[in-house]
CSV table of C-alpha atoms in Angstrom, one decimal:
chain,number,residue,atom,x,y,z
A,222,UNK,CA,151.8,-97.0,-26.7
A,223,UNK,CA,152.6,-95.5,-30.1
A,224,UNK,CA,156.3,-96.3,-29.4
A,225,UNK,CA,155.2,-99.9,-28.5
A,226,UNK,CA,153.2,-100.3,-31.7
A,227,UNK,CA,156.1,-98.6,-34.1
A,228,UNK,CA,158.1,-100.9,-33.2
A,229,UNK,CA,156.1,-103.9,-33.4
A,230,UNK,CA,155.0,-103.2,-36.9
A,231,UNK,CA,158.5,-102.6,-38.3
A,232,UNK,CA,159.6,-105.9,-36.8
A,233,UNK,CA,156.6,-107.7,-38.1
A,234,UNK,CA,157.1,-106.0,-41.6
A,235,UNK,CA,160.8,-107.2,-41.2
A,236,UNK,CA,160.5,-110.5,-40.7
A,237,UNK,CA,157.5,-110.6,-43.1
A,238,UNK,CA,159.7,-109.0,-46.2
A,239,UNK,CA,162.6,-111.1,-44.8
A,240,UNK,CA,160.7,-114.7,-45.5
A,241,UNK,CA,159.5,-113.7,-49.2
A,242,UNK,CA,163.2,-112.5,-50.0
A,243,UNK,CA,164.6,-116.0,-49.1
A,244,UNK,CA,161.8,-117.5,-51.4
A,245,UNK,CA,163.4,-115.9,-54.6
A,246,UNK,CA,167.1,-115.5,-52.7
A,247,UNK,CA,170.1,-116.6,-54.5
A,248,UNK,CA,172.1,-120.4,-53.9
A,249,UNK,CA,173.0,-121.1,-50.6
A,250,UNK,CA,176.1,-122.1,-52.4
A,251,UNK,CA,176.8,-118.6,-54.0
A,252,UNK,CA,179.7,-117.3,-52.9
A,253,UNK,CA,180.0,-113.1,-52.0
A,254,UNK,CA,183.1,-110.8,-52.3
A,255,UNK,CA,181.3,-108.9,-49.1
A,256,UNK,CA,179.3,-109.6,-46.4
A,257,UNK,CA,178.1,-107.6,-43.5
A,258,UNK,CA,177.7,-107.8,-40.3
A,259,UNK,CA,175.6,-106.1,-37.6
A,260,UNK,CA,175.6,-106.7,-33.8
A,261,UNK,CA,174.9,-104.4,-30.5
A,262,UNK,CA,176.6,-103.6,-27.7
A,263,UNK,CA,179.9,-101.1,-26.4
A,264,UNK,CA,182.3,-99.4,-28.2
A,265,UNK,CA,184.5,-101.7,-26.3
A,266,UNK,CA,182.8,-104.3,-28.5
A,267,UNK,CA,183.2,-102.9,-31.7
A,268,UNK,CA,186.7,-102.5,-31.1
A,269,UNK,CA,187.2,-106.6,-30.6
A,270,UNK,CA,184.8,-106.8,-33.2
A,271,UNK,CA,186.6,-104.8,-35.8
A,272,UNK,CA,189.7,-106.4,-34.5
A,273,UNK,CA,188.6,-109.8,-35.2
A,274,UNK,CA,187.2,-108.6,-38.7
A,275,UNK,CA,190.6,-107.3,-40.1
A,276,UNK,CA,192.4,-110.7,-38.8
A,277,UNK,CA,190.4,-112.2,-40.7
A,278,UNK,CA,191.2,-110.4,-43.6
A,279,UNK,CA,194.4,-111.9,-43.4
A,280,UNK,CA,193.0,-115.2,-43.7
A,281,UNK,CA,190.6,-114.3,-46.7
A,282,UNK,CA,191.6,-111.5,-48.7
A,283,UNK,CA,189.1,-111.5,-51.3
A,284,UNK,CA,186.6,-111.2,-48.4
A,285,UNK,CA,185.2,-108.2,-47.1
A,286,UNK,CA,183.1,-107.9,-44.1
A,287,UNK,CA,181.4,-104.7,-43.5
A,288,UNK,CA,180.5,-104.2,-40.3
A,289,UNK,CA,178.2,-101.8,-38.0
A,290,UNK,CA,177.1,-101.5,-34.7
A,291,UNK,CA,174.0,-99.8,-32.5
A,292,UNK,CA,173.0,-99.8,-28.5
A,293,UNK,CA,170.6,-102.3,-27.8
A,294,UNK,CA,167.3,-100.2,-27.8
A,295,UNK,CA,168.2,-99.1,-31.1
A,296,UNK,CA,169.6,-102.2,-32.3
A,297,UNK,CA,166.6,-103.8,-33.1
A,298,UNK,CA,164.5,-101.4,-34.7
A,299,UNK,CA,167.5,-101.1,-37.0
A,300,UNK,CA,167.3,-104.9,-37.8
A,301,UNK,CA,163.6,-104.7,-38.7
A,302,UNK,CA,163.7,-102.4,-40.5
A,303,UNK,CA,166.5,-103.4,-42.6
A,304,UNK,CA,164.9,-106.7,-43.0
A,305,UNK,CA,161.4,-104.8,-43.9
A,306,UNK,CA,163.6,-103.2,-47.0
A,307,UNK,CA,164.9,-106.4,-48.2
A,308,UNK,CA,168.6,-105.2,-47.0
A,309,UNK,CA,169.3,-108.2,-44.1
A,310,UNK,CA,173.0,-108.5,-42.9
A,311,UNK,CA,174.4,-111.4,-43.9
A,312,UNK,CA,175.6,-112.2,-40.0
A,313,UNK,CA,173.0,-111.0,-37.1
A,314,UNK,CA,173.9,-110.6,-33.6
A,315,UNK,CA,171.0,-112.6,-32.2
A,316,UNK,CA,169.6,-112.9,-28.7
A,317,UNK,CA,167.7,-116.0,-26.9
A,318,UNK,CA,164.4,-114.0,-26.5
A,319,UNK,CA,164.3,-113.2,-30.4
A,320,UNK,CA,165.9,-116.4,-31.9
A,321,UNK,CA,162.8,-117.9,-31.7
A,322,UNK,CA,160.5,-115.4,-33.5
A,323,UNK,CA,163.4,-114.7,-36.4
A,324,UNK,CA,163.4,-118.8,-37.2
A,325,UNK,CA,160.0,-119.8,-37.1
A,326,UNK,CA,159.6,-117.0,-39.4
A,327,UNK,CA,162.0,-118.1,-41.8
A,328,UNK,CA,164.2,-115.7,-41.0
A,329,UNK,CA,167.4,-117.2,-40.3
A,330,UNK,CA,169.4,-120.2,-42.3
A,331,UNK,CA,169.5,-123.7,-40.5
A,332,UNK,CA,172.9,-124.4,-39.9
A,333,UNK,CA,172.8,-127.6,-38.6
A,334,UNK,CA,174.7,-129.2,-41.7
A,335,UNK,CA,177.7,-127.4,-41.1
A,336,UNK,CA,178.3,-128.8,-38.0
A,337,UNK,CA,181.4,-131.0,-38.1
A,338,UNK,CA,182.0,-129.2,-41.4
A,339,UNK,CA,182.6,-125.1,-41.6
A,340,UNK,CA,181.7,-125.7,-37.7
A,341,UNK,CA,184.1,-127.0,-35.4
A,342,UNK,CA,181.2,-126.3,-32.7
A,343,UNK,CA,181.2,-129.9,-31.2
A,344,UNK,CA,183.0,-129.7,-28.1
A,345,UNK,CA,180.5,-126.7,-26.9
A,346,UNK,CA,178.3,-129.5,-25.1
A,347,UNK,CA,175.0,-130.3,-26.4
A,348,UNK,CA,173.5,-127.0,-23.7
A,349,UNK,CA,175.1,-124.8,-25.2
A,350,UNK,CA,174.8,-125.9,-29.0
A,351,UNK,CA,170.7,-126.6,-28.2
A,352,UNK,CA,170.9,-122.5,-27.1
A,353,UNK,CA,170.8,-121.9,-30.8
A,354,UNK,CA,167.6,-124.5,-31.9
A,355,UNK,CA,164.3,-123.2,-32.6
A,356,UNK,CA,161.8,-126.4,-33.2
A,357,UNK,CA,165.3,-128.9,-33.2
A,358,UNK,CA,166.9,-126.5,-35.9
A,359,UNK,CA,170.0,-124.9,-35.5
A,360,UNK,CA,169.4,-121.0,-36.2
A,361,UNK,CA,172.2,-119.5,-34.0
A,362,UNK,CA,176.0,-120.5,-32.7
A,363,UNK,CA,176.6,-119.6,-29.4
A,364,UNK,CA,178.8,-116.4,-29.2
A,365,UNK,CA,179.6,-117.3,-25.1
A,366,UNK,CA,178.2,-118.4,-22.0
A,367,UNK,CA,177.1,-115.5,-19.4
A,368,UNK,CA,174.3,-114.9,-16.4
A,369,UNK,CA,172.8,-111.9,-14.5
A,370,UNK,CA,175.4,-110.1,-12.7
A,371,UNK,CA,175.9,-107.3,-10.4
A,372,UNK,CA,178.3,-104.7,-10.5
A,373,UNK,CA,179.9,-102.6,-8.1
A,374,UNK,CA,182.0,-99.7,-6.9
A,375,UNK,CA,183.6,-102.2,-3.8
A,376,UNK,CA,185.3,-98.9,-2.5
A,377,UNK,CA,182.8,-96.7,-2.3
A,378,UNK,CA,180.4,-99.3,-0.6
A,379,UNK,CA,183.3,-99.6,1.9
A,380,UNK,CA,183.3,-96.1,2.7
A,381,UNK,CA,180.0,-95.7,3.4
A,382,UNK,CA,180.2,-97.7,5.7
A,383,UNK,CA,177.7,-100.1,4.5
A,384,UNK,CA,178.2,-104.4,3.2
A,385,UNK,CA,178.6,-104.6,-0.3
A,386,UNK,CA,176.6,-106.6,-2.3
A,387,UNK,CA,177.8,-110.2,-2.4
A,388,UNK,CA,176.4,-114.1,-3.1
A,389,UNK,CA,173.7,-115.5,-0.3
A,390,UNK,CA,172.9,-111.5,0.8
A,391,UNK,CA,169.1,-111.0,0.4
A,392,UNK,CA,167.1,-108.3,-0.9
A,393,UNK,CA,166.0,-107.1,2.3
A,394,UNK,CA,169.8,-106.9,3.2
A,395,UNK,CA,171.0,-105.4,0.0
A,396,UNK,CA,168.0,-102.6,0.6
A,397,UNK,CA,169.4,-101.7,4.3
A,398,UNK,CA,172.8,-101.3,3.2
A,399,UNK,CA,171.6,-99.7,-0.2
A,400,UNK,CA,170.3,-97.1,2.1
A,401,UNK,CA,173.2,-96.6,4.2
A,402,UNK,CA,175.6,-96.1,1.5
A,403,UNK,CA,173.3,-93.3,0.1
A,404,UNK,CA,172.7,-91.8,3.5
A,405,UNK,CA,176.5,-91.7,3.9
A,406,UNK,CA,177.1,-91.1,-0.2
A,407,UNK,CA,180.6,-89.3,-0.7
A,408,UNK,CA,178.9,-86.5,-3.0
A,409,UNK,CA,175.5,-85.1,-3.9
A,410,UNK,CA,173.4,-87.1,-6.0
A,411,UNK,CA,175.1,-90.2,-5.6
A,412,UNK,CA,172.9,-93.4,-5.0
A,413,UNK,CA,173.7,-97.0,-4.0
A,414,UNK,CA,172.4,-98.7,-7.2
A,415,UNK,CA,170.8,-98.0,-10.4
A,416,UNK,CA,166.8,-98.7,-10.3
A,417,UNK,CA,166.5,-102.1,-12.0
A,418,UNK,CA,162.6,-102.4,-11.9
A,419,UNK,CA,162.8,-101.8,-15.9
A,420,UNK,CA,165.3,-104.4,-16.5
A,421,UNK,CA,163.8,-107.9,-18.2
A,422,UNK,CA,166.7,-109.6,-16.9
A,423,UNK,CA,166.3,-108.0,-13.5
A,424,UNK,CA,162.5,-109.0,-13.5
A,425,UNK,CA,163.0,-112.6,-14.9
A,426,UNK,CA,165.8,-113.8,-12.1
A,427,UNK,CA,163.7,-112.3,-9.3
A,428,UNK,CA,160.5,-114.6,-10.4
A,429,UNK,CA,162.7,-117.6,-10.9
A,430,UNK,CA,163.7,-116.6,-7.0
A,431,UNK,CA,159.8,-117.0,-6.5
A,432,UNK,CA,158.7,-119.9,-8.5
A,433,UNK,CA,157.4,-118.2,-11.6
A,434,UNK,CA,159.1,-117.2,-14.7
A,435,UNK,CA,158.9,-114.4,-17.3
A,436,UNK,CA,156.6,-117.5,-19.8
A,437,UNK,CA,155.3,-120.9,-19.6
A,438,UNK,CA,156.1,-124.0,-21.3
A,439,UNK,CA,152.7,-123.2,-23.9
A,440,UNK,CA,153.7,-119.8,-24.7
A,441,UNK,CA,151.6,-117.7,-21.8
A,442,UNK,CA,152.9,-115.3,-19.6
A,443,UNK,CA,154.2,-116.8,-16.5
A,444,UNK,CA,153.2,-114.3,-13.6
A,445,UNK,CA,150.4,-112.5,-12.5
A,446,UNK,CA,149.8,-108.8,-11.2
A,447,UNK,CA,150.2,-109.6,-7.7
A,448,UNK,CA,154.0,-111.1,-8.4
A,449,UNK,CA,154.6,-107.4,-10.8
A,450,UNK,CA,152.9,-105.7,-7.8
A,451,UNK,CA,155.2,-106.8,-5.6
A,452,UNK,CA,158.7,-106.3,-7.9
A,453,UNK,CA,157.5,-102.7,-8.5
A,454,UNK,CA,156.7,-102.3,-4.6
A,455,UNK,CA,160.1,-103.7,-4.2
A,456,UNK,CA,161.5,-100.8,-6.3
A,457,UNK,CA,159.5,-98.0,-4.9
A,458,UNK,CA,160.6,-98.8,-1.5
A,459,UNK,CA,164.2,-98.4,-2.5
A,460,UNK,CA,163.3,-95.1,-3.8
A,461,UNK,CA,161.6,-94.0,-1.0
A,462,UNK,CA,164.2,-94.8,0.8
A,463,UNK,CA,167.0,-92.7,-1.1
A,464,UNK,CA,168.7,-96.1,-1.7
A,465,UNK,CA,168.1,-95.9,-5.4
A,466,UNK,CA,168.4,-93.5,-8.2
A,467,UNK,CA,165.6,-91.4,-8.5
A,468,UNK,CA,163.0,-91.7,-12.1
A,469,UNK,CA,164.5,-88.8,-13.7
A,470,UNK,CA,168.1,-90.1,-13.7
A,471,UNK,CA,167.5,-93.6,-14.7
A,472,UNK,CA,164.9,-92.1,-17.5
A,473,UNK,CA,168.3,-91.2,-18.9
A,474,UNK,CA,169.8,-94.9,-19.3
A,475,UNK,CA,169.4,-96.2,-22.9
A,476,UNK,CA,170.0,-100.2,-21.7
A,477,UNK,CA,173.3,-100.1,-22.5
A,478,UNK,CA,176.9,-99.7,-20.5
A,479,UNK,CA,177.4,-96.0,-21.4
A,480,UNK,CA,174.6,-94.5,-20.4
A,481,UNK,CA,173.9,-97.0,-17.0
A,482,UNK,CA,174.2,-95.0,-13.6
A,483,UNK,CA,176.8,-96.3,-12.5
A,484,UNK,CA,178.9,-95.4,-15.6
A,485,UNK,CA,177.6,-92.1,-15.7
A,486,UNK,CA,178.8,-91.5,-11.5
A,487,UNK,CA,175.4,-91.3,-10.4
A,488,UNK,CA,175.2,-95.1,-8.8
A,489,UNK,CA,177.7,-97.1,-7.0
A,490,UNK,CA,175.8,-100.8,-8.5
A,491,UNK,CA,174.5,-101.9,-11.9
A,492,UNK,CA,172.4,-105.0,-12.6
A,493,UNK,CA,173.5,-106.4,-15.8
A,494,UNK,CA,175.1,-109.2,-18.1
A,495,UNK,CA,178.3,-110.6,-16.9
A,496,UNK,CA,180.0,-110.7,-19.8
A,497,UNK,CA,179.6,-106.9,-19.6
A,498,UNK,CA,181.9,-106.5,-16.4
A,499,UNK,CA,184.8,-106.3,-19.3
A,500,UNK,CA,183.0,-103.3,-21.3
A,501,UNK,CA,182.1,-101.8,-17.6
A,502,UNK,CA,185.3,-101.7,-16.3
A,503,UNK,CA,186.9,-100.1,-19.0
A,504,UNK,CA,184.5,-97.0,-18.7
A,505,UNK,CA,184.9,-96.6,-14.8
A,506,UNK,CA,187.6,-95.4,-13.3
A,507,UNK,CA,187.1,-97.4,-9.8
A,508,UNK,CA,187.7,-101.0,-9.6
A,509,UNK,CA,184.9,-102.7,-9.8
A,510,UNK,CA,183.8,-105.7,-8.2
A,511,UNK,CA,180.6,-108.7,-9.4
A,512,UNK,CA,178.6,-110.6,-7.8
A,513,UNK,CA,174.8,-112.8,-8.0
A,514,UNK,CA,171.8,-111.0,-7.6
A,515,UNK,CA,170.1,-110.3,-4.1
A,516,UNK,CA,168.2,-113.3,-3.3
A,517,UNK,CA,164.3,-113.5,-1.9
A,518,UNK,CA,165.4,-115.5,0.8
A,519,UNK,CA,168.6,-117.3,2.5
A,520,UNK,CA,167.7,-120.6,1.8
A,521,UNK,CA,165.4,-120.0,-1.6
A,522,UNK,CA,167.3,-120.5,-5.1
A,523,UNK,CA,169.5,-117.4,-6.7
A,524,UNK,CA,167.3,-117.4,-9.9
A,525,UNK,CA,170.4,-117.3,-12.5
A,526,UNK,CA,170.8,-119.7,-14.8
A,527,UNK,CA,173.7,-120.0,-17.2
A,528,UNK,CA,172.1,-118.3,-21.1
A,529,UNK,CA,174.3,-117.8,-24.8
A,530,UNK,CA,175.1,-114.5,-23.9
A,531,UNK,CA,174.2,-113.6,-27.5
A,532,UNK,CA,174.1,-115.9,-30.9
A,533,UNK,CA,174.9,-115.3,-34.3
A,534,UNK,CA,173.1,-116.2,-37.1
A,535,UNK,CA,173.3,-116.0,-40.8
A,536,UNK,CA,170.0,-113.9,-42.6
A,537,UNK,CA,167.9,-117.1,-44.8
A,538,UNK,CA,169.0,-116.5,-48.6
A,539,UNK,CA,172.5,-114.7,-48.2
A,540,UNK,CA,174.5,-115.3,-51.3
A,541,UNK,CA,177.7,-115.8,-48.8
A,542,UNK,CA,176.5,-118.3,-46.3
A,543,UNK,CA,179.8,-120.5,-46.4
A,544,UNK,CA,181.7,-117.8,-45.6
A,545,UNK,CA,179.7,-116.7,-43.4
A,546,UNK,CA,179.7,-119.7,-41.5
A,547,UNK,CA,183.6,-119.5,-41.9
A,548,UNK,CA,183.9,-116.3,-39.9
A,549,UNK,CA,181.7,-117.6,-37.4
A,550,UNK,CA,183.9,-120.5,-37.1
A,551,UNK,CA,187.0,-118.0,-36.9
A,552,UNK,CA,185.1,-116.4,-34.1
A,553,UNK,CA,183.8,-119.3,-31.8
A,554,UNK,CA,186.6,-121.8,-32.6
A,555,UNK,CA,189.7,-121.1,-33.6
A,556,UNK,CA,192.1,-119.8,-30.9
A,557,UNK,CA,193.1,-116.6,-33.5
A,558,UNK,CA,189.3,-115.7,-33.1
A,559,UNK,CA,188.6,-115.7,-29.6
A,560,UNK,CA,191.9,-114.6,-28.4
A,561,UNK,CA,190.7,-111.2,-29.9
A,562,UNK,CA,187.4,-111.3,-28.3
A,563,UNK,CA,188.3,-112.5,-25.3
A,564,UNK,CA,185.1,-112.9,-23.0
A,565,UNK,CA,183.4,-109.5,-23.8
A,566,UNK,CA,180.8,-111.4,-25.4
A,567,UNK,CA,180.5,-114.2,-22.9
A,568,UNK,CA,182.9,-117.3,-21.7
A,569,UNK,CA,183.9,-119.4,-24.6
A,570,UNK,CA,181.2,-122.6,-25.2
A,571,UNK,CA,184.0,-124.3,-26.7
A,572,UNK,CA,185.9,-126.3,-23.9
A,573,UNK,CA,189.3,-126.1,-25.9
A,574,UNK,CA,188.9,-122.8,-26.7
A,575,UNK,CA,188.2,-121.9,-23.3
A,576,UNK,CA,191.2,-123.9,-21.7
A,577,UNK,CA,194.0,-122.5,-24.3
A,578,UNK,CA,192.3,-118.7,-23.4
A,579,UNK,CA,192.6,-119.3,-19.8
A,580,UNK,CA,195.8,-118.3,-19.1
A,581,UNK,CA,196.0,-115.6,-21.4
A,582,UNK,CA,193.0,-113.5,-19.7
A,583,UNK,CA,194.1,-110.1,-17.6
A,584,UNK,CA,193.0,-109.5,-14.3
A,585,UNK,CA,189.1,-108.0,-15.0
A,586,UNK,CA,188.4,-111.2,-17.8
A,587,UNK,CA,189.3,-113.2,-15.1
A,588,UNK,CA,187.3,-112.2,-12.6
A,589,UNK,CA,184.1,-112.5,-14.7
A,590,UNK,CA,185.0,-116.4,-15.4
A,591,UNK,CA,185.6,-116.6,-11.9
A,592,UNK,CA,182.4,-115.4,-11.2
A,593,UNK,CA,180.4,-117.6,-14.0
A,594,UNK,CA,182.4,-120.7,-12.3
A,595,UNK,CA,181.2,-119.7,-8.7
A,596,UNK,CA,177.7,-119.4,-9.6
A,597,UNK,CA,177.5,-122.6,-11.6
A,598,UNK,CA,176.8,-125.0,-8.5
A,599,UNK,CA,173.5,-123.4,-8.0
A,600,UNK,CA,171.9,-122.3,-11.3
A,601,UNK,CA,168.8,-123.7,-12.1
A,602,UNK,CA,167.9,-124.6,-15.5
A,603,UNK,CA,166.7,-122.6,-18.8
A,604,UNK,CA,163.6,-120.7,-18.8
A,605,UNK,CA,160.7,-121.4,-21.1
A,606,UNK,CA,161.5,-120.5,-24.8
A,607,UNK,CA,160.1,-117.0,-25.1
A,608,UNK,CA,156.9,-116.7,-27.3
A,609,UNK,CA,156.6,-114.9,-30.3
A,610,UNK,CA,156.2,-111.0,-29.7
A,611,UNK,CA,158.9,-111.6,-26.3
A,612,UNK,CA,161.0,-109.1,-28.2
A,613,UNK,CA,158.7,-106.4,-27.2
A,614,UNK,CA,158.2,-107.2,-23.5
A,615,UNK,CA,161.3,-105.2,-22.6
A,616,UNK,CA,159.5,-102.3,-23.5
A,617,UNK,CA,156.6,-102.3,-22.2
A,618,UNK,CA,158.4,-103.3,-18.9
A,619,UNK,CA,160.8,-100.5,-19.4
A,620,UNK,CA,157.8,-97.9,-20.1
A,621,UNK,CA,155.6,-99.2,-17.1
A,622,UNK,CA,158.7,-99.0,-14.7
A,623,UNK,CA,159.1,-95.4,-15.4
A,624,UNK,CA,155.5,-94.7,-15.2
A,625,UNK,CA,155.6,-96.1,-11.9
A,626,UNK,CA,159.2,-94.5,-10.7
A,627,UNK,CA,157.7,-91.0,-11.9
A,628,UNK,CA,154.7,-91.4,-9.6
A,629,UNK,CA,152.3,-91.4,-12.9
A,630,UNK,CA,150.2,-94.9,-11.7
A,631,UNK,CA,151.2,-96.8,-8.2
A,632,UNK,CA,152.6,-100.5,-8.3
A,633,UNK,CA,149.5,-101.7,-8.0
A,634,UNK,CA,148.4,-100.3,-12.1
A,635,UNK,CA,151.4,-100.9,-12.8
A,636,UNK,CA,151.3,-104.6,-12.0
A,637,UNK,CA,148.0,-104.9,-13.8
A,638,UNK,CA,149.3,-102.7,-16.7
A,639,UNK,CA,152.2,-104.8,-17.0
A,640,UNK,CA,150.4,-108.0,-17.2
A,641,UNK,CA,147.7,-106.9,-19.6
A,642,UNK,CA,150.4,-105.2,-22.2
A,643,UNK,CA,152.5,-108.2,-22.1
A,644,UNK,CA,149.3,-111.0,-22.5
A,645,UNK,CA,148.4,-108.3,-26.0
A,646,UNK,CA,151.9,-107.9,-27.3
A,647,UNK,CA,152.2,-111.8,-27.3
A,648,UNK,CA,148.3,-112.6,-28.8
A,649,UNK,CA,149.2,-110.0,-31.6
A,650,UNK,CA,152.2,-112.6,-32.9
């Protein structure tokens, strides 16, 4: 709980500081010698990243952009609090669940009149440019186009003995086979899949396979403890069963591609992003394979929907916001720009873009797209916009999930835990 409250005031004092900065914040106009940048994610990423910076370099040489990078549990603690001191980047890596809290605090600089202009954004398609609106305002340009994903170690699945995960199998059929591969696993404490009861993302597509979501249109949360009950039950079983990693192993993933279980050769399966599959692969030394999630049932939906794998935005009151818009531009549409980033971040939102990298991609960047274009058919629309205080749900679900995997409280308080911490965390915003 202490964690939980931490990290709510630092953001709240962030985005607080943040709003009376911009009140006395230089001209929009004002141009900066250097601006920087923070985002999260791989090391993978912050090689393309860095890349992408020193390119353009070439482009603007009396520009500097100073860039850093964190993991994402620590990533946003590191934002707030360099928001709370008055010391904002001048571009922030922004995600859908926080986009909303950052710019109806006054966080973020509209950027809707540099559409057309700095932006060449208007071939994205009005889905994927709306992904950045809070309240009809454009906050954040869409960095690429992702979904839930699973990833897997196709070879060891095979060997086992046991069907790999694949589109249309459900979760009662991915937990049989989960527990085959780890009865037959080719070394000692080696499990089918990593334990995905902690993930947000993991949670949100399985309610969206049930007919609830993670929020509702007016800002509530959009299960109950019986529907929590059940996804930690879910989890438990697979435990129980030796299918899954046990609590003290997946205690030691930090949410980020590194320290995952399947990276680390403890898991033959990861539930993640699939614009990830690129940073993934390049840490494991088996091939890989992605597919959907397990569905509920044969003929229910998948859950997934197509999200902006991440935004940017540019911090309200940086003295550089026209050049910052100009490297975003460099980044999201111009063929320079995303030839160096590839689809690490997501598949281009800009159709051009995406057609003239097409034929450029190697053999792993291809099979994500591949993937994103299979799933399409049957996504179902975007969830909800999350309230203000969503940031924080991830870690109270995280928390709860290991209370319950370490045999601390049974589904059942965790459900009810779950569901109480998340209704406080968003009546505190």
């Amino acid at each position: 709980m202490p964690m939980m409250l931490h990290r709510r005031g630092v953001l709240s004092a962030g985005l607080a500081a943040l709003s009376l900065a911009t009140l006395g914040g230089g001209s929009a106009q004002a141009q900066a010698a250097r601006l920087r940048m923070l985002w999260w994610g791989s090391q993978e990423r912050a090689d393309r990243t860095n890349k992408a910076i020193a390119a353009y370099k070439q482009v603007k040489p009396d520009l500097d952009i100073a860039g850093e990078f964190a993991g994402w549990s620590d990533y946003w603690p590191r934002l707030a609090t360099q928001v709370a001191g008055r010391n904002a980047p001048d571009l922030i890596q922004m995600d859908y669940r926080y986009i909303f809290e950052y710019g109806r605090r006054g966080a973020l600089a509209p950027l809707d009149d540099y559409i057309g202009k700095g932006l060449k954004i208007e071939d994205f398609g009005k889905m994927n440019i709306d992904s950045g609106r809070v309240d009809g305002k454009l906050y954040g340009i869409n960095l690429g186009v992702n979904s839930s994903a699973v990833f897997f170690d196709k070879a060891a699945w095979e060997k086992s003995g046991a069907t790999p995960p694949a589109i249309g199998q459900t979760w009662e059929e991915f937990a049989e086979n989960a527990a085959k591969l780890s009865k037959n696993k080719p070394k000692p404490g080696y499990y089918a899949t990593a334990d995905a009861s902690g993930v947000e993302p993991s949670f949100e597509n399985w309610l969206r396979q049930n007919g609830k979501s993670l929020y509702t249109q007016d800002g509530g949360i959009g299960f109950d403890p019986t529907d929590a009950t059940k996804w930690f039950t879910l989890w438990a079983d697979l435990r129980k069963s030796g299918a899954c990693v046990p609590a003290d192993v997946q205690a030691l993933d930090q949410l980020n591609i590194e320290t995952n279980p399947l990276t680390t050769g403890k898991a033959a399966t990861a539930f993640a992003h699939s614009n990830q599959f690129v940073g993934y692969q390049k840490l494991n030394k088996s091939k890989l394979a992605i597919s959907s999630y397990p569905k509920s049932t044969k003929d229910g939906p998948s859950g997934h929907y197509l999200k902006p794998s991440m935004l940017i935005s540019v911090a309200n009151g940086s003295p550089g916001i026209e050049q910052a818009v100009g490297f975003i531009n460099f980044l999201v549409a111009e063929p320079q720009g995303i030839d160096i980033l590839g689809v690490e971040r997501g598949v281009p939102a800009s159709e051009s873009m995406r057609n003239q990298l097409s034929s450029k991609l190697d053999e792993v960047s291809k099979i994500m797209v591949d993937y994103i274009a299979e799933i399409t058919p049957g996504v179902g629309d975007l969830p909800p916009a999350p309230p203000p205080g969503a940031g924080e749900f991830a870690f109270v679900l995280k928390r709860t999930a290991e209370e319950v995997g370490f045999g601390k409280i049974t589904p059942e308080e965790g459900g009810d835990r779950l569901v109480k911490e998340s209704e406080t965390v968003i009546k505190r915003k």
